Amino acid sequence: VPNWCWHEYGMRVGFWRFMEVLEKRNVKVTFAVNGSALDVYPEACNAAYKAGWEFMGHGFVQKPLHKVDDEEKSIRETVEAIRSMTGKPPRGWESPGIAETDNTLDFLAAAGIEYVADWVLDDQPVALKTKSGPIVSVPYTVEINDVVMTAIQNHRSDEIFLRGRDHFDRLYQEGSEIPRVMAKTIHPYLTGAPHRIKSLEALYAHILSHEGVVVATGGKIVDFFQKSPAGSSL
């Protein structure tokens, strides 16, 4: 019961704190969502849609793809669930637990997915090969990720600000020569808690105080990449 309620609190309360923080700053985010959550949490999902968030497939249920009975079906059902609600299929995908099988990228590309957030290997987009053509790896993170920082490493409530600030400052410095992407991963049951939400606000205040920063969804990052010389040559 406590573990279920921890996550339920996120969708009942923490999610709406996220919504307030983001709307105040006119920030549009990428919303990694289970296909089944569209029916279970329609109020939150509708609010995300109305706010202009980009929906990204996150499995039909929160279970690693190597543990679902039919991986290809799970992907297909997730794509269809998002299409039914938003009117268009998701462009991106993040596997639950960022766990893939040997077939995941091929299944995703065949389903029309353009980018994936599982490959935490660079601060820039990277083109990956599949049987259906290239798929873009958009930078994701296990560093600026509240599951890792809070639930696993058990850091203080302000760790997302402290680590996020230092992470951003280095990428901003390097970005003077070539663009860098800073990924930030938050979950409503963690960073949406009362004692952590101010640290998210402080991190956004720091980031948005710098000139030349673009806050972009995964799809926008892919668009930038594909229009760049590096993107067109891969």
Short mmCIF file of C-alpha atoms in Angstrom, two decimals:
data_model
loop_
_atom_site.label_atom_id
_atom_site.label_comp_id
_atom_site.label_asym_id
_atom_site.label_seq_id
_atom_site.Cartn_x
_atom_site.Cartn_y
_atom_site.Cartn_z
CA VAL A 1 0.00 0.00 0.00
CA PRO A 2 2.67 2.64 0.86
CA ASN A 3 4.58 2.04 -2.38
CA TRP A 4 1.44 2.28 -4.52
CA CYS A 5 0.32 5.40 -2.64
CA TRP A 6 3.74 7.01 -3.15
CA HIS A 7 3.20 6.93 -6.90
CA GLU A 8 -0.49 7.76 -6.60
CA TYR A 9 0.41 10.88 -4.63
CA GLY A 10 2.51 11.99 -7.57
CA MET A 11 -0.43 11.86 -9.95
CA ARG A 12 -2.90 13.36 -7.47
CA VAL A 13 -0.69 16.18 -6.15
CA GLY A 14 2.87 16.31 -7.44
CA PHE A 15 1.84 16.41 -11.09
CA TRP A 16 -0.11 19.62 -10.55
CA ARG A 17 2.87 21.25 -8.88
CA PHE A 18 4.84 20.46 -12.03
CA MET A 19 2.07 21.97 -14.11
CA GLU A 20 2.16 25.21 -12.10
CA VAL A 21 5.96 25.52 -12.24
CA LEU A 22 6.07 24.93 -15.99
CA GLU A 23 3.11 27.11 -16.93
CA LYS A 24 4.52 30.08 -15.00
CA ARG A 25 7.65 29.86 -17.13
CA ASN A 26 5.90 28.95 -20.39
CA VAL A 27 7.97 25.77 -20.61
CA LYS A 28 6.77 22.90 -22.83
CA VAL A 29 8.16 19.52 -21.82
CA THR A 30 8.32 15.97 -23.11
CA PHE A 31 5.80 13.82 -21.25
CA ALA A 32 6.90 10.17 -21.01
CA VAL A 33 3.65 8.31 -20.43
CA ASN A 34 2.50 4.71 -20.25
CA GLY A 35 -0.20 3.94 -22.80
CA SER A 36 -2.44 2.59 -20.03
CA ALA A 37 -2.07 5.81 -18.00
CA LEU A 38 -4.19 7.69 -20.54
CA ASP A 39 -7.23 5.81 -19.21
CA VAL A 40 -6.14 5.58 -15.57
CA TYR A 41 -5.20 9.28 -15.19
CA PRO A 42 -7.25 11.13 -17.81
CA GLU A 43 -7.31 14.45 -15.91
CA ALA A 44 -3.53 14.70 -15.80
CA CYS A 45 -3.06 13.51 -19.37
CA ASN A 46 -5.65 15.93 -20.71
CA ALA A 47 -3.99 18.77 -18.80
CA ALA A 48 -0.63 17.82 -20.31
CA TYR A 49 -2.17 17.79 -23.78
CA LYS A 50 -3.83 21.18 -23.31
CA ALA A 51 -0.55 22.60 -22.02
CA GLY A 52 1.14 21.65 -25.27
CA TRP A 53 3.44 19.01 -23.84
CA GLU A 54 4.91 16.48 -26.26
CA PHE A 55 3.71 12.95 -25.51
CA MET A 56 6.45 10.31 -25.63
CA GLY A 57 5.72 6.58 -25.50
CA HIS A 58 6.86 4.91 -22.28
CA GLY A 59 5.58 1.37 -22.68
CA PHE A 60 1.96 0.33 -22.27
CA VAL A 61 2.55 -0.55 -18.61
CA GLN A 62 5.49 0.28 -16.36
CA LYS A 63 7.41 -2.93 -16.95
CA PRO A 64 10.79 -3.52 -18.66
CA LEU A 65 10.30 -4.60 -22.27
CA HIS A 66 12.15 -7.88 -21.74
CA LYS A 67 9.50 -8.81 -19.17
CA VAL A 68 6.38 -8.09 -21.22
CA ASP A 69 4.80 -11.01 -23.10
CA ASP A 70 4.87 -9.29 -26.49
CA GLU A 71 7.24 -6.34 -26.86
CA GLU A 72 6.10 -5.39 -30.35
CA LYS A 73 2.45 -5.42 -29.26
CA SER A 74 3.26 -3.24 -26.23
CA ILE A 75 4.88 -0.66 -28.50
CA ARG A 76 2.01 -0.78 -30.96
CA GLU A 77 -0.63 -0.40 -28.22
CA THR A 78 1.22 2.54 -26.68
CA VAL A 79 1.50 4.34 -30.00
CA GLU A 80 -2.20 3.79 -30.68
CA ALA A 81 -3.26 4.95 -27.21
CA ILE A 82 -1.37 8.23 -27.63
CA ARG A 83 -2.67 8.66 -31.17
CA SER A 84 -6.26 8.15 -29.96
CA MET A 85 -5.94 10.86 -27.33
CA THR A 86 -3.77 13.47 -29.05
CA GLY A 87 -4.72 12.90 -32.67
CA LYS A 88 -1.18 11.98 -33.71
CA PRO A 89 1.30 9.22 -32.88
CA PRO A 90 4.26 9.92 -30.61
CA ARG A 91 7.54 10.82 -32.28
CA GLY A 92 9.64 9.63 -29.36
CA TRP A 93 10.02 6.70 -27.00
CA GLU A 94 11.56 5.97 -23.63
CA SER A 95 11.49 2.34 -22.56
CA PRO A 96 10.36 1.67 -18.96
CA GLY A 97 13.51 1.59 -16.88
CA ILE A 98 15.33 2.57 -20.11
CA ALA A 99 15.65 -1.19 -20.66
CA GLU A 100 15.65 -2.49 -24.24
CA THR A 101 15.98 -5.87 -25.92
CA ASP A 102 17.99 -6.64 -29.05
CA ASN A 103 14.83 -6.00 -31.09
CA THR A 104 13.55 -2.78 -29.50
CA LEU A 105 15.05 -0.26 -31.92
CA ASP A 106 13.84 -2.25 -34.93
CA PHE A 107 10.32 -2.50 -33.49
CA LEU A 108 10.27 1.23 -32.67
CA ALA A 109 11.45 2.32 -36.10
CA ALA A 110 8.93 0.02 -37.78
CA ALA A 111 6.19 1.62 -35.63
CA GLY A 112 7.16 5.08 -36.91
CA ILE A 113 9.08 6.27 -33.84
CA GLU A 114 11.67 8.90 -34.81
CA TYR A 115 13.72 9.15 -31.63
CA VAL A 116 14.55 7.20 -28.51
CA ALA A 117 15.72 8.35 -25.06
CA ASP A 118 17.19 5.08 -23.78
CA TRP A 119 20.78 5.56 -24.91
CA VAL A 120 22.45 7.76 -22.30
CA LEU A 121 25.74 7.98 -24.21
CA ASP A 122 26.18 11.60 -25.33
CA ASP A 123 25.34 15.24 -24.73
CA GLN A 124 24.28 15.53 -28.36
CA PRO A 125 21.84 13.58 -30.53
CA VAL A 126 23.26 10.49 -32.24
CA ALA A 127 21.86 8.54 -35.20
CA LEU A 128 21.36 4.82 -34.55
CA LYS A 129 20.86 2.16 -37.22
CA THR A 130 17.76 -0.04 -37.47
CA LYS A 131 16.35 -2.39 -40.08
CA SER A 132 13.92 0.38 -41.10
CA GLY A 133 16.47 3.18 -41.31
CA PRO A 134 18.03 5.51 -38.74
CA ILE A 135 16.45 6.46 -35.44
CA VAL A 136 17.80 9.37 -33.39
CA SER A 137 19.10 8.95 -29.86
CA VAL A 138 18.10 12.12 -28.00
CA PRO A 139 20.16 12.82 -24.84
CA TYR A 140 18.55 11.42 -21.71
CA THR A 141 20.08 11.23 -18.25
CA VAL A 142 20.67 9.04 -15.25
CA GLU A 143 22.64 11.91 -13.69
CA ILE A 144 20.04 14.69 -13.47
CA ASN A 145 17.34 12.14 -12.72
CA ASP A 146 15.34 12.27 -9.52
CA VAL A 147 14.86 8.49 -9.34
CA VAL A 148 18.64 8.04 -9.18
CA MET A 149 19.35 11.04 -6.95
CA THR A 150 16.43 10.69 -4.56
CA ALA A 151 15.20 7.10 -4.51
CA ILE A 152 18.52 5.31 -5.07
CA GLN A 153 21.33 7.60 -3.91
CA ASN A 154 19.20 9.20 -1.14
CA HIS A 155 20.54 12.72 -1.60
CA ARG A 156 19.18 15.85 0.06
CA SER A 157 16.06 17.47 -1.32
CA ASP A 158 18.06 20.21 -3.06
CA GLU A 159 20.34 17.82 -4.99
CA ILE A 160 18.47 18.37 -8.25
CA PHE A 161 19.30 22.08 -8.01
CA LEU A 162 22.91 21.67 -6.88
CA ARG A 163 23.81 19.00 -9.41
CA GLY A 164 21.60 20.47 -12.12
CA ARG A 165 23.19 23.91 -11.77
CA ASP A 166 26.73 22.55 -12.08
CA HIS A 167 25.71 20.28 -14.95
CA PHE A 168 24.12 23.17 -16.82
CA ASP A 169 27.02 25.55 -16.21
CA ARG A 170 29.52 23.18 -17.82
CA LEU A 171 27.31 22.44 -20.82
CA TYR A 172 26.58 26.16 -21.25
CA GLN A 173 30.32 26.85 -21.27
CA GLU A 174 30.94 24.12 -23.85
CA GLY A 175 27.91 25.26 -25.83
CA SER A 176 29.69 28.45 -26.80
CA GLU A 177 31.50 26.35 -29.40
CA ILE A 178 29.03 23.60 -30.23
CA PRO A 179 25.46 23.01 -28.99
CA ARG A 180 24.93 20.73 -26.01
CA VAL A 181 21.72 19.18 -24.71
CA MET A 182 20.95 19.08 -21.01
CA ALA A 183 18.38 16.45 -20.14
CA LYS A 184 16.50 16.67 -16.85
CA THR A 185 14.31 13.81 -15.66
CA ILE A 186 11.67 14.36 -12.99
CA HIS A 187 8.81 12.29 -11.63
CA PRO A 188 5.80 13.80 -9.84
CA TYR A 189 5.98 11.49 -6.84
CA LEU A 190 9.58 12.59 -6.16
CA THR A 191 10.36 16.14 -7.28
CA GLY A 192 6.65 16.98 -6.93
CA ALA A 193 6.90 16.59 -3.15
CA PRO A 194 6.50 19.81 -1.11
CA HIS A 195 10.11 19.84 0.13
CA ARG A 196 11.61 19.35 -3.36
CA ILE A 197 9.54 21.48 -5.71
CA LYS A 198 11.33 24.71 -4.76
CA SER A 199 14.61 23.16 -5.93
CA LEU A 200 13.09 22.57 -9.37
CA GLU A 201 11.96 26.20 -9.43
CA ALA A 202 15.45 27.34 -8.46
CA LEU A 203 17.00 25.22 -11.22
CA TYR A 204 14.69 26.70 -13.85
CA ALA A 205 15.43 30.21 -12.57
CA HIS A 206 19.15 29.57 -12.99
CA ILE A 207 18.87 28.04 -16.45
CA LEU A 208 16.46 30.61 -17.85
CA SER A 209 18.59 33.52 -16.61
CA HIS A 210 21.19 32.72 -19.30
CA GLU A 211 21.12 34.09 -22.82
CA GLY A 212 20.91 31.77 -25.79
CA VAL A 213 19.26 28.90 -23.95
CA VAL A 214 16.55 27.03 -25.86
CA VAL A 215 14.09 24.94 -23.86
CA ALA A 216 13.02 22.22 -26.27
CA THR A 217 11.03 19.00 -26.36
CA GLY A 218 12.52 15.81 -27.73
CA GLY A 219 10.87 16.40 -31.09
CA LYS A 220 12.31 19.91 -31.37
CA ILE A 221 15.77 18.57 -30.61
CA VAL A 222 15.37 16.01 -33.39
CA ASP A 223 14.29 18.77 -35.78
CA PHE A 224 17.39 20.81 -34.93
CA PHE A 225 19.61 17.76 -35.35
CA GLN A 226 18.18 16.72 -38.71
CA LYS A 227 18.66 20.22 -40.10
CA SER A 228 22.29 20.34 -38.95
CA PRO A 229 25.23 19.18 -41.06
CA ALA A 230 25.94 16.36 -38.62
CA GLY A 231 22.35 15.15 -38.73
CA SER A 232 22.15 15.15 -42.49
CA SER A 233 25.36 13.19 -42.92
CA LEU A 234 24.48 10.24 -40.68
#
